[in-house]
Amino acid sequence: MVQEIDKLTDNVNDIKSLFRTLNETLESIEKRLSRLEKMDSIEHRVEVNQIDLSDIKESLQRIEETHSNEIQHINRRLDSHLVKIAKIEEEMIIIKSR
């Protein structure tokens, strides 16, 4: 009977030891997962920022193209007005010299 009680006690101690080991292993896994989650979070933020920067860049390019076209149109109109003014000045000089 004493041997059986000793054997049971040993078994209980073995089970406690296994639980401690299991607990330590779980804690280690939790720490690793925590680090992975942080990595995922950082990678996610980097990806989101890359997407945001790409969108901003594309928007700026579109704005630049639009304004470039508008500026070219304005420049053409100014050129045509300058040509008209030059022709009128030339006509005025010709009229004055008569």
mmCIF file with all atom_site columns, N, CA, C and O in Angstrom, residues 2 5 8 20 23 27 29 31-32 37 39 54 61 65 68 73 81 83:
data_model
loop_
_atom_site.group_PDB
_atom_site.id
_atom_site.type_symbol
_atom_site.label_atom_id
_atom_site.label_alt_id
_atom_site.label_comp_id
_atom_site.label_asym_id
_atom_site.label_entity_id
_atom_site.label_seq_id
_atom_site.pdbx_PDB_ins_code
_atom_site.Cartn_x
_atom_site.Cartn_y
_atom_site.Cartn_z
_atom_site.occupancy
_atom_site.B_iso_or_equiv
_atom_site.pdbx_formal_charge
_atom_site.auth_seq_id
_atom_site.auth_comp_id
_atom_site.auth_asym_id
_atom_site.auth_atom_id
_atom_site.pdbx_PDB_model_num
ATOM 1  N N  . VAL A 1 2  ? 1.910  1.261  0.742   1.00 0.00 ? 2  VAL A N  1
ATOM 2  C CA . VAL A 1 2  ? 2.823  2.401  0.822   1.00 0.00 ? 2  VAL A CA 1
ATOM 3  C C  . VAL A 1 2  ? 3.488  2.621  -0.539  1.00 0.00 ? 2  VAL A C  1
ATOM 4  O O  . VAL A 1 2  ? 3.672  3.756  -0.978  1.00 0.00 ? 2  VAL A O  1
ATOM 5  N N  . ILE A 1 5  ? 1.082  4.365  -2.781  1.00 0.00 ? 5  ILE A N  1
ATOM 6  C CA . ILE A 1 5  ? 0.947  5.789  -2.443  1.00 0.00 ? 5  ILE A CA 1
ATOM 7  C C  . ILE A 1 5  ? 2.180  6.553  -2.948  1.00 0.00 ? 5  ILE A C  1
ATOM 8  O O  . ILE A 1 5  ? 2.059  7.642  -3.497  1.00 0.00 ? 5  ILE A O  1
ATOM 9  N N  . LEU A 1 8  ? 1.819  6.899  -6.641  1.00 0.00 ? 8  LEU A N  1
ATOM 10 C CA . LEU A 1 8  ? 0.827  7.938  -6.952  1.00 0.00 ? 8  LEU A CA 1
ATOM 11 C C  . LEU A 1 8  ? 1.423  9.337  -6.746  1.00 0.00 ? 8  LEU A C  1
ATOM 12 O O  . LEU A 1 8  ? 1.193  10.241 -7.549  1.00 0.00 ? 8  LEU A O  1
ATOM 13 N N  . ARG A 1 20 ? 4.040  22.502 -15.530 1.00 0.00 ? 20 ARG A N  1
ATOM 14 C CA . ARG A 1 20 ? 4.962  23.638 -15.500 1.00 0.00 ? 20 ARG A CA 1
ATOM 15 C C  . ARG A 1 20 ? 5.660  23.802 -16.856 1.00 0.00 ? 20 ARG A C  1
ATOM 16 O O  . ARG A 1 20 ? 5.770  24.903 -17.387 1.00 0.00 ? 20 ARG A O  1
ATOM 17 N N  . ASN A 1 23 ? 3.233  25.092 -19.344 1.00 0.00 ? 23 ASN A N  1
ATOM 18 C CA . ASN A 1 23 ? 2.991  26.510 -19.088 1.00 0.00 ? 23 ASN A CA 1
ATOM 19 C C  . ASN A 1 23 ? 4.141  27.366 -19.628 1.00 0.00 ? 23 ASN A C  1
ATOM 20 O O  . ASN A 1 23 ? 3.905  28.394 -20.281 1.00 0.00 ? 23 ASN A O  1
ATOM 21 N N  . GLU A 1 27 ? 3.934  30.122 -22.614 1.00 0.00 ? 27 GLU A N  1
ATOM 22 C CA . GLU A 1 27 ? 4.389  31.504 -22.445 1.00 0.00 ? 27 GLU A CA 1
ATOM 23 C C  . GLU A 1 27 ? 5.362  31.885 -23.555 1.00 0.00 ? 27 GLU A C  1
ATOM 24 O O  . GLU A 1 27 ? 5.296  32.988 -24.111 1.00 0.00 ? 27 GLU A O  1
ATOM 25 N N  . ILE A 1 29 ? 5.503  30.570 -26.541 1.00 0.00 ? 29 ILE A N  1
ATOM 26 C CA . ILE A 1 29 ? 4.724  30.685 -27.784 1.00 0.00 ? 29 ILE A CA 1
ATOM 27 C C  . ILE A 1 29 ? 3.977  32.015 -27.816 1.00 0.00 ? 29 ILE A C  1
ATOM 28 O O  . ILE A 1 29 ? 3.930  32.686 -28.855 1.00 0.00 ? 29 ILE A O  1
ATOM 29 N N  . LYS A 1 31 ? 4.833  34.815 -26.384 1.00 0.00 ? 31 LYS A N  1
ATOM 30 C CA . LYS A 1 31 ? 5.797  35.889 -26.654 1.00 0.00 ? 31 LYS A CA 1
ATOM 31 C C  . LYS A 1 31 ? 6.133  35.943 -28.141 1.00 0.00 ? 31 LYS A C  1
ATOM 32 O O  . LYS A 1 31 ? 6.196  37.017 -28.740 1.00 0.00 ? 31 LYS A O  1
ATOM 33 N N  . ARG A 1 32 ? 6.345  34.772 -28.726 1.00 0.00 ? 32 ARG A N  1
ATOM 34 C CA . ARG A 1 32 ? 6.662  34.730 -30.161 1.00 0.00 ? 32 ARG A CA 1
ATOM 35 C C  . ARG A 1 32 ? 5.503  35.264 -30.991 1.00 0.00 ? 32 ARG A C  1
ATOM 36 O O  . ARG A 1 32 ? 5.692  36.021 -31.946 1.00 0.00 ? 32 ARG A O  1
ATOM 37 N N  . GLU A 1 37 ? 2.787  39.429 -34.204 1.00 0.00 ? 37 GLU A N  1
ATOM 38 C CA . GLU A 1 37 ? 1.688  40.380 -34.378 1.00 0.00 ? 37 GLU A CA 1
ATOM 39 C C  . GLU A 1 37 ? 2.232  41.781 -34.563 1.00 0.00 ? 37 GLU A C  1
ATOM 40 O O  . GLU A 1 37 ? 1.743  42.544 -35.390 1.00 0.00 ? 37 GLU A O  1
ATOM 41 N N  . MET A 1 39 ? 5.162  42.523 -35.776 1.00 0.00 ? 39 MET A N  1
ATOM 42 C CA . MET A 1 39 ? 5.751  42.541 -37.112 1.00 0.00 ? 39 MET A CA 1
ATOM 43 C C  . MET A 1 39 ? 4.663  42.709 -38.163 1.00 0.00 ? 39 MET A C  1
ATOM 44 O O  . MET A 1 39 ? 4.791  43.511 -39.067 1.00 0.00 ? 39 MET A O  1
ATOM 45 N N  . SER A 1 54 ? 1.691  56.077 -52.930 1.00 0.00 ? 54 SER A N  1
ATOM 46 C CA . SER A 1 54 ? 1.449  55.840 -54.360 1.00 0.00 ? 54 SER A CA 1
ATOM 47 C C  . SER A 1 54 ? 0.235  56.633 -54.828 1.00 0.00 ? 54 SER A C  1
ATOM 48 O O  . SER A 1 54 ? 0.262  57.253 -55.902 1.00 0.00 ? 54 SER A O  1
ATOM 49 N N  . GLN A 1 61 ? 0.626  63.701 -59.975 1.00 0.00 ? 61 GLN A N  1
ATOM 50 C CA . GLN A 1 61 ? 0.910  63.615 -61.411 1.00 0.00 ? 61 GLN A CA 1
ATOM 51 C C  . GLN A 1 61 ? -0.298 64.050 -62.226 1.00 0.00 ? 61 GLN A C  1
ATOM 52 O O  . GLN A 1 61 ? -0.164 64.780 -63.209 1.00 0.00 ? 61 GLN A O  1
ATOM 53 N N  . GLU A 1 65 ? -0.396 67.207 -64.654 1.00 0.00 ? 65 GLU A N  1
ATOM 54 C CA . GLU A 1 65 ? -0.788 67.103 -66.057 1.00 0.00 ? 65 GLU A CA 1
ATOM 55 C C  . GLU A 1 65 ? -1.923 68.067 -66.375 1.00 0.00 ? 65 GLU A C  1
ATOM 56 O O  . GLU A 1 65 ? -1.899 68.760 -67.392 1.00 0.00 ? 65 GLU A O  1
ATOM 57 N N  . SER A 1 68 ? -0.610 71.559 -66.204 1.00 0.00 ? 68 SER A N  1
ATOM 58 C CA . SER A 1 68 ? 0.299  71.750 -67.332 1.00 0.00 ? 68 SER A CA 1
ATOM 59 C C  . SER A 1 68 ? -0.513 72.048 -68.581 1.00 0.00 ? 68 SER A C  1
ATOM 60 O O  . SER A 1 68 ? -0.183 72.966 -69.336 1.00 0.00 ? 68 SER A O  1
ATOM 61 N N  . HIS A 1 73 ? -2.528 76.046 -72.344 1.00 0.00 ? 73 HIS A N  1
ATOM 62 C CA . HIS A 1 73 ? -3.671 76.727 -72.972 1.00 0.00 ? 73 HIS A CA 1
ATOM 63 C C  . HIS A 1 73 ? -3.602 78.233 -72.698 1.00 0.00 ? 73 HIS A C  1
ATOM 64 O O  . HIS A 1 73 ? -3.788 79.052 -73.609 1.00 0.00 ? 73 HIS A O  1
ATOM 65 N N  . HIS A 1 81 ? -2.887 86.835 -77.963 1.00 0.00 ? 81 HIS A N  1
ATOM 66 C CA . HIS A 1 81 ? -3.209 88.227 -77.612 1.00 0.00 ? 81 HIS A CA 1
ATOM 67 C C  . HIS A 1 81 ? -2.004 89.134 -77.855 1.00 0.00 ? 81 HIS A C  1
ATOM 68 O O  . HIS A 1 81 ? -2.173 90.263 -78.343 1.00 0.00 ? 81 HIS A O  1
ATOM 69 N N  . VAL A 1 83 ? 0.285  88.680 -80.094 1.00 0.00 ? 83 VAL A N  1
ATOM 70 C CA . VAL A 1 83 ? 0.377  88.845 -81.549 1.00 0.00 ? 83 VAL A CA 1
ATOM 71 C C  . VAL A 1 83 ? -0.633 89.888 -82.011 1.00 0.00 ? 83 VAL A C  1
ATOM 72 O O  . VAL A 1 83 ? -0.312 90.768 -82.841 1.00 0.00 ? 83 VAL A O  1
#
